[in-house]
């Protein structure tokens, strides 16, 4: 038995594992929980991040519009399943006009850190890089400097300082649909200046674990356990029909999170349901957030489906530890 370190979440959305299910992660029966037309002008709502907020939940949602521009929108929910999402994008206050100017924004993560909620996202600045902002109330948002030089995607903060420094995972990339990608970690004393970059783990060449042979990228905020940081991530293979995105899990060292303690050879969730296989970008499951309950070990994963709608998937800390133990990537 492994323990989640963190808050208890008695209202975490939950369904038990269906009888006969072999995979360590299972889907919420009413998926998708958010449809493509959830806001007035949206074409699609996916790759979005939710967190516990007061006694309920709040989130930052990627809603691509019907003009197909990408931006971030706030939403609130009482149960983590039914969401009210704003029709107007988040306005970020930024001390520097150069940085505050919007090109495009997508694939947000939200991380409660110290006394506030930090949002990181893929931010257009002469190519994709990692934007950072914070909020206390999900009403006003203050944008900081971009964390990195372009080109980078999937900036994921750790929920506390480690060894006295803030830590962020990311996936250096290119200006397009990047045909490569490994996960790195960067460290900062102040969330402005980032350095001490370390390689964490990469795509797996060869036939051992081909679902993650093209590129990988960090997903939700890492979940602290007594055995290490649980990192749910996406892995991509290039097929004759294009990219296919699946989900995997790894365990990173608690004090030196660039050291990988375990990693699954098998995927934990893959596009098998129709709403994951058919949409604006077929065959994509893309996790951006996870709620975790320290009392029960339950985990609820929010993931984009086919770049079109949002799904919910359930698991436990023990299921994830077991799959890494039984079928390790050696
Ligand atoms: C990535 C990002 C994600 C998207 C994925 C699949 O490069 O653009 O937002 O879900 O491709 O299209």
Short mmCIF file of C-alpha atoms and ligand atoms in Angstrom, two decimals:
data_model
loop_
_atom_site.label_atom_id
_atom_site.label_comp_id
_atom_site.label_asym_id
_atom_site.label_seq_id
_atom_site.Cartn_x
_atom_site.Cartn_y
_atom_site.Cartn_z
CA UNK A 1 0.00 0.00 0.00
CA UNK A 2 1.26 3.46 -0.92
CA UNK A 3 0.03 6.72 0.52
CA UNK A 4 -0.76 10.00 -1.16
CA UNK A 5 0.70 12.93 0.75
CA UNK A 6 -1.59 15.93 0.60
CA UNK A 7 -5.11 16.99 1.32
CA UNK A 8 -8.16 14.81 1.73
CA UNK A 9 -10.84 15.30 -0.88
CA UNK A 10 -14.09 13.67 0.21
CA UNK A 11 -15.97 15.09 -2.81
CA UNK A 12 -13.51 13.77 -5.43
CA UNK A 13 -15.65 12.51 -8.34
CA UNK A 14 -15.55 8.74 -8.20
CA UNK A 15 -16.77 5.45 -9.62
CA UNK A 16 -15.32 2.07 -8.61
CA UNK A 17 -13.40 -0.09 -11.06
CA UNK A 18 -15.89 -2.01 -13.22
CA UNK A 19 -15.80 -5.79 -12.77
CA UNK A 20 -13.64 -7.43 -15.42
CA UNK A 21 -11.61 -4.29 -16.17
CA UNK A 22 -7.93 -5.16 -16.67
CA UNK A 23 -6.43 -1.74 -17.23
CA UNK A 24 -5.27 0.25 -14.19
CA UNK A 25 -7.31 3.29 -15.26
CA UNK A 26 -11.02 3.24 -16.11
CA UNK A 27 -13.38 5.79 -17.58
CA UNK A 28 -16.24 7.64 -15.94
CA UNK A 29 -19.41 6.05 -17.29
CA UNK A 30 -20.95 9.34 -18.52
CA UNK A 31 -17.91 10.44 -20.51
CA UNK A 32 -17.27 12.85 -22.08
CA UNK A 33 -18.10 15.16 -19.18
CA UNK A 34 -17.63 18.37 -21.22
CA UNK A 35 -18.80 18.65 -24.80
CA UNK A 36 -17.39 20.69 -27.63
CA UNK A 37 -20.06 23.38 -27.44
CA UNK A 38 -19.81 23.97 -23.66
CA UNK A 39 -19.32 27.71 -24.17
CA UNK A 40 -21.02 30.14 -26.47
CA UNK A 41 -18.31 30.32 -29.12
CA UNK A 42 -16.42 27.07 -28.56
CA UNK A 43 -15.54 24.55 -31.23
CA UNK A 44 -13.89 22.23 -28.70
CA UNK A 45 -13.09 22.06 -24.95
CA UNK A 46 -10.18 19.81 -24.01
CA UNK A 47 -6.66 19.63 -22.44
CA UNK A 48 -7.90 21.49 -19.36
CA UNK A 49 -6.89 21.66 -15.69
CA UNK A 50 -9.02 21.52 -12.56
CA UNK A 51 -8.22 21.90 -8.84
CA UNK A 52 -10.08 21.82 -5.52
CA UNK A 53 -11.19 25.39 -4.77
CA UNK A 54 -12.85 26.30 -1.47
CA UNK A 55 -15.30 23.41 -0.94
CA UNK A 56 -15.83 22.91 -4.67
CA UNK A 57 -13.68 22.89 -7.81
CA UNK A 58 -12.31 25.47 -10.22
CA UNK A 59 -10.46 25.05 -13.48
CA UNK A 60 -8.79 26.63 -16.47
CA UNK A 61 -10.13 25.28 -19.73
CA UNK A 62 -8.79 25.23 -23.24
CA UNK A 63 -11.68 26.31 -25.44
CA UNK A 64 -10.76 26.62 -29.08
CA UNK A 65 -13.21 28.98 -30.73
CA UNK A 66 -15.19 28.54 -33.91
CA UNK A 67 -12.66 30.82 -35.58
CA UNK A 68 -10.18 28.16 -34.33
CA UNK A 69 -8.14 30.33 -32.03
CA UNK A 70 -6.83 28.88 -28.77
CA UNK A 71 -7.41 30.55 -25.39
CA UNK A 72 -7.99 29.83 -21.69
CA UNK A 73 -11.30 30.16 -19.85
CA UNK A 74 -12.26 29.84 -16.17
CA UNK A 75 -14.82 27.31 -14.98
CA UNK A 76 -16.39 26.27 -11.69
CA UNK A 77 -18.04 23.08 -10.52
CA UNK A 78 -19.64 21.73 -7.36
CA UNK A 79 -19.01 18.06 -8.13
CA UNK A 80 -16.08 18.05 -10.57
CA UNK A 81 -18.37 16.71 -13.32
CA UNK A 82 -20.84 19.44 -14.27
CA UNK A 83 -18.90 22.57 -15.23
CA UNK A 84 -19.93 26.18 -15.80
CA UNK A 85 -17.31 27.66 -18.10
CA UNK A 86 -17.04 31.36 -18.91
CA UNK A 87 -17.81 32.53 -22.45
CA UNK A 88 -14.99 35.08 -22.31
CA UNK A 89 -11.29 34.28 -22.03
CA UNK A 90 -9.16 35.01 -18.98
CA UNK A 91 -7.69 38.53 -19.00
CA UNK A 92 -4.20 38.37 -17.55
CA UNK A 93 -2.76 41.45 -15.79
CA UNK A 94 0.87 41.74 -16.69
CA UNK A 95 3.39 44.40 -15.67
CA UNK A 96 5.12 44.10 -19.04
CA UNK A 97 3.16 44.74 -22.23
CA UNK A 98 5.61 42.70 -24.28
CA UNK A 99 4.91 39.59 -22.22
CA UNK A 100 1.20 40.21 -21.63
CA UNK A 101 0.40 40.49 -25.34
CA UNK A 102 -1.62 37.47 -26.42
CA UNK A 103 -0.56 35.38 -29.40
CA UNK A 104 -2.24 32.11 -28.38
CA UNK A 105 -2.70 30.17 -25.19
CA UNK A 106 -3.39 26.48 -24.70
CA UNK A 107 -3.01 23.31 -22.62
CA UNK A 108 -3.12 24.83 -19.12
CA UNK A 109 -2.02 23.17 -15.89
CA UNK A 110 -3.08 24.54 -12.49
CA UNK A 111 -0.98 23.97 -9.37
CA UNK A 112 -1.75 25.05 -5.81
CA UNK A 113 1.61 26.16 -4.44
CA UNK A 114 2.16 27.84 -1.06
CA UNK A 115 -0.73 30.33 -0.91
CA UNK A 116 -2.08 30.61 -4.46
CA UNK A 117 -2.95 28.83 -7.68
CA UNK A 118 -0.36 28.97 -10.45
CA UNK A 119 -1.38 28.48 -14.05
CA UNK A 120 1.19 27.34 -16.58
CA UNK A 121 0.35 26.98 -20.25
CA UNK A 122 1.75 26.84 -23.73
CA UNK A 123 2.09 30.54 -24.55
CA UNK A 124 2.76 31.95 -27.99
CA UNK A 125 5.81 34.24 -27.91
CA UNK A 126 7.56 33.99 -31.28
CA UNK A 127 6.78 30.29 -31.04
CA UNK A 128 5.44 28.22 -28.19
CA UNK A 129 6.93 28.64 -24.70
CA UNK A 130 5.68 28.32 -21.12
CA UNK A 131 3.56 31.13 -19.68
CA UNK A 132 3.05 31.45 -15.90
CA UNK A 133 0.40 33.35 -13.98
CA UNK A 134 -1.16 33.16 -10.55
CA UNK A 135 -4.56 33.74 -9.01
CA UNK A 136 -6.00 33.62 -5.52
CA UNK A 137 -9.65 33.63 -6.51
CA UNK A 138 -10.00 32.60 -10.19
CA UNK A 139 -11.21 36.13 -10.93
CA UNK A 140 -8.05 38.16 -11.32
CA UNK A 141 -4.90 36.68 -12.80
CA UNK A 142 -1.37 38.09 -12.69
CA UNK A 143 0.98 36.99 -15.43
CA UNK A 144 4.71 36.58 -14.74
CA UNK A 145 7.60 36.29 -17.18
CA UNK A 146 7.60 33.32 -19.55
CA UNK A 147 9.60 30.56 -17.89
CA UNK A 148 11.72 29.51 -20.85
CA UNK A 149 12.95 30.48 -24.27
CA UNK A 150 10.85 29.16 -27.13
CA UNK A 151 10.30 26.43 -28.10
CA UNK A 152 8.73 24.55 -25.26
CA UNK A 153 5.42 22.95 -24.29
CA UNK A 154 3.87 21.19 -21.30
CA UNK A 155 5.22 23.25 -18.38
CA UNK A 156 4.20 21.43 -15.18
CA UNK A 157 5.02 22.85 -11.72
CA UNK A 158 5.60 20.73 -8.61
CA UNK A 159 3.19 21.61 -5.78
CA UNK A 160 5.97 22.51 -3.31
CA UNK A 161 9.57 23.61 -3.26
CA UNK A 162 12.07 20.74 -3.32
CA UNK A 163 15.51 21.34 -1.79
CA UNK A 164 14.56 25.00 -1.39
CA UNK A 165 13.72 25.57 -5.07
CA UNK A 166 10.63 25.66 -7.27
CA UNK A 167 10.68 22.93 -9.88
CA UNK A 168 9.04 22.68 -13.29
CA UNK A 169 8.91 19.84 -15.79
CA UNK A 170 8.73 20.70 -19.47
CA UNK A 171 9.19 19.33 -22.95
CA UNK A 172 11.47 21.33 -25.26
CA UNK A 173 9.94 21.30 -28.74
CA UNK A 174 9.83 23.07 -32.10
CA UNK A 175 7.43 25.48 -33.81
CA UNK A 176 5.31 22.72 -35.33
CA UNK A 177 3.93 19.32 -34.45
CA UNK A 178 7.25 18.29 -32.89
CA UNK A 179 8.39 14.82 -34.03
CA UNK A 180 10.61 14.35 -30.92
CA UNK A 181 10.44 15.13 -27.23
CA UNK A 182 11.86 14.25 -23.83
CA UNK A 183 10.97 15.52 -20.36
CA UNK A 184 13.36 17.88 -18.54
CA UNK A 185 13.20 19.59 -15.14
CA UNK A 186 14.21 23.18 -14.38
CA UNK A 187 14.72 24.84 -11.00
CA UNK A 188 14.07 28.37 -9.77
CA UNK A 189 14.49 30.41 -6.58
CA UNK A 190 11.62 32.78 -7.49
CA UNK A 191 9.51 31.40 -10.39
CA UNK A 192 11.14 33.99 -12.68
CA UNK A 193 14.69 32.76 -13.26
CA UNK A 194 14.97 29.10 -14.24
CA UNK A 195 18.13 27.02 -14.43
CA UNK A 196 19.88 23.87 -13.22
CA UNK A 197 18.12 22.01 -16.04
CA UNK A 198 18.19 18.23 -15.77
CA UNK A 199 17.06 15.43 -18.10
CA UNK A 200 14.28 13.35 -16.54
CA UNK A 201 13.24 10.76 -19.13
CA UNK A 202 12.69 10.38 -22.83
CA UNK A 203 10.86 8.67 -25.64
CA UNK A 204 11.62 4.94 -25.81
CA UNK A 205 13.37 3.88 -29.00
CA UNK A 206 12.93 0.38 -30.35
CA UNK A 207 10.16 -2.08 -29.82
CA UNK A 208 10.01 -2.38 -26.01
CA UNK A 209 7.35 0.27 -25.47
CA UNK A 210 6.50 1.61 -28.90
CA UNK A 211 3.44 3.61 -27.81
CA UNK A 212 5.93 6.16 -26.39
CA UNK A 213 8.54 5.96 -29.15
CA UNK A 214 8.13 9.40 -30.78
CA UNK A 215 7.81 11.81 -27.83
CA UNK A 216 6.56 12.10 -24.28
CA UNK A 217 5.38 15.06 -22.18
CA UNK A 218 4.37 15.65 -18.57
CA UNK A 219 0.65 15.76 -17.80
CA UNK A 220 -0.95 16.69 -14.46
CA UNK A 221 0.83 18.31 -11.50
CA UNK A 222 2.86 15.47 -9.95
CA UNK A 223 1.14 13.70 -7.05
CA UNK A 224 3.27 13.32 -3.91
CA UNK A 225 3.33 9.85 -2.35
CA UNK A 226 5.48 8.32 0.36
CA UNK A 227 7.40 6.48 -2.40
CA UNK A 228 7.99 9.35 -4.81
CA UNK A 229 6.22 11.76 -7.16
CA UNK A 230 3.64 10.07 -9.36
CA UNK A 231 3.88 11.54 -12.84
CA UNK A 232 1.11 10.80 -15.30
CA UNK A 233 2.31 11.70 -18.80
CA UNK A 234 1.45 11.39 -22.47
CA UNK A 235 3.37 9.25 -24.91
CA UNK A 236 3.17 9.37 -28.70
CA UNK A 237 3.85 6.94 -31.54
CA UNK A 238 4.03 7.86 -35.23
CA UNK A 239 1.83 5.58 -37.31
CA UNK A 240 1.02 5.49 -41.03
CA UNK A 241 -2.03 7.51 -40.06
CA UNK A 242 -0.28 10.13 -37.91
CA UNK A 243 0.35 10.52 -34.19
CA UNK A 244 -1.46 8.46 -31.54
CA UNK A 245 -1.44 9.85 -27.96
CA UNK A 246 -1.66 7.51 -24.96
CA UNK A 247 -1.14 7.89 -21.21
CA UNK A 248 1.65 6.46 -19.04
CA UNK A 249 2.89 6.74 -15.47
CA UNK A 250 6.29 7.13 -13.80
CA UNK A 251 7.57 7.56 -10.27
CA UNK A 252 10.14 10.31 -9.67
CA UNK A 253 12.46 10.56 -6.67
CA UNK A 254 11.02 12.75 -3.90
CA UNK A 255 14.15 14.83 -3.30
CA UNK A 256 15.80 14.59 -6.73
CA UNK A 257 12.84 14.38 -9.10
CA UNK A 258 15.04 14.11 -12.19
CA UNK A 259 15.77 10.55 -11.05
CA UNK A 260 13.18 8.09 -12.35
CA UNK A 261 12.42 5.38 -9.77
CA UNK A 262 9.89 3.44 -11.85
CA UNK A 263 8.09 3.72 -15.17
CA UNK A 264 5.46 1.58 -16.80
CA UNK A 265 6.19 -0.29 -20.00
CA UNK A 266 2.48 -0.52 -20.78
CA UNK A 267 0.20 2.46 -21.36
CA UNK A 268 -2.40 3.09 -18.67
CA UNK A 269 -5.07 4.59 -20.96
CA UNK A 270 -5.33 4.72 -24.75
CA UNK A 271 -7.83 6.08 -27.26
CA UNK A 272 -10.28 3.18 -27.52
CA UNK A 273 -13.66 4.87 -27.10
CA UNK A 274 -15.31 6.59 -30.02
CA UNK A 275 -15.00 10.11 -28.53
CA UNK A 276 -11.23 9.54 -28.12
CA UNK A 277 -10.79 8.17 -31.64
CA UNK A 278 -13.06 10.52 -33.59
CA UNK A 279 -12.88 14.30 -33.34
CA UNK A 280 -10.86 17.22 -34.64
CA UNK A 281 -7.60 15.29 -34.02
CA UNK A 282 -8.33 11.56 -33.92
CA UNK A 283 -6.73 9.11 -31.47
CA UNK A 284 -5.67 11.43 -28.66
CA UNK A 285 -5.96 11.07 -24.89
CA UNK A 286 -4.10 13.97 -23.27
CA UNK A 287 -4.06 14.31 -19.44
CA UNK A 288 -3.64 17.80 -17.94
CA UNK A 289 -4.97 17.47 -14.37
CA UNK A 290 -5.57 14.97 -11.60
CA UNK A 291 -7.41 15.28 -8.31
CA UNK A 292 -6.04 13.06 -5.54
CA UNK A 293 -7.53 12.12 -2.18
CA UNK A 294 -4.95 11.37 0.54
CA UNK A 295 -7.59 9.58 2.66
CA UNK A 296 -8.53 6.90 0.11
CA UNK A 297 -5.72 6.96 -2.48
CA UNK A 298 -8.27 7.72 -5.21
CA UNK A 299 -7.22 9.72 -8.27
CA UNK A 300 -9.46 11.39 -10.87
CA UNK A 301 -7.71 12.27 -14.14
CA UNK A 302 -9.03 14.96 -16.51
CA UNK A 303 -7.98 14.46 -20.09
CA UNK A 304 -8.62 15.84 -23.54
CA UNK A 305 -10.25 13.43 -25.99
CA UNK A 306 -9.43 13.75 -29.70
CA UNK A 307 -8.69 17.48 -29.16
CA UNK A 308 -12.47 17.95 -29.00
CA UNK A 309 -14.08 17.09 -25.65
CA UNK A 310 -13.03 16.44 -22.04
CA UNK A 311 -13.08 13.07 -20.31
CA UNK A 312 -12.70 11.88 -16.73
CA UNK A 313 -10.82 8.70 -15.81
CA UNK A 314 -10.40 7.07 -12.41
CA UNK A 315 -7.63 5.11 -10.73
CA UNK A 316 -5.86 4.71 -7.38
CA UNK A 317 -2.31 5.19 -6.21
CA UNK A 318 -2.01 1.42 -5.70
CA UNK A 319 -3.22 0.62 -9.25
CA UNK A 320 -0.54 2.91 -10.67
CA UNK A 321 2.21 1.56 -8.41
CA UNK A 322 1.20 -1.99 -9.33
CA UNK A 323 1.39 -1.47 -13.09
CA UNK A 324 4.89 0.02 -12.75
CA UNK A 325 5.95 -2.91 -10.55
CA UNK A 326 4.42 -5.68 -12.69
CA UNK A 327 5.41 -4.39 -16.12
CA UNK A 328 8.42 -2.10 -15.55
CA UNK A 329 10.30 -0.37 -18.32
CA UNK A 330 13.80 -1.77 -17.97
C1 LIG B 1 0.04 18.62 -29.13
C2 LIG B 1 -0.69 19.78 -28.53
C3 LIG B 1 -1.89 19.27 -27.78
C4 LIG B 1 -2.71 18.33 -28.62
C5 LIG B 1 -1.85 17.28 -29.25
C6 LIG B 1 -2.60 16.38 -30.20
O1 LIG B 1 1.14 19.08 -29.89
O2 LIG B 1 -1.13 20.66 -29.55
O3 LIG B 1 -2.70 20.37 -27.44
O4 LIG B 1 -3.67 17.67 -27.81
O5 LIG B 1 -0.81 17.89 -29.96
O6 LIG B 1 -3.10 17.11 -31.29
#
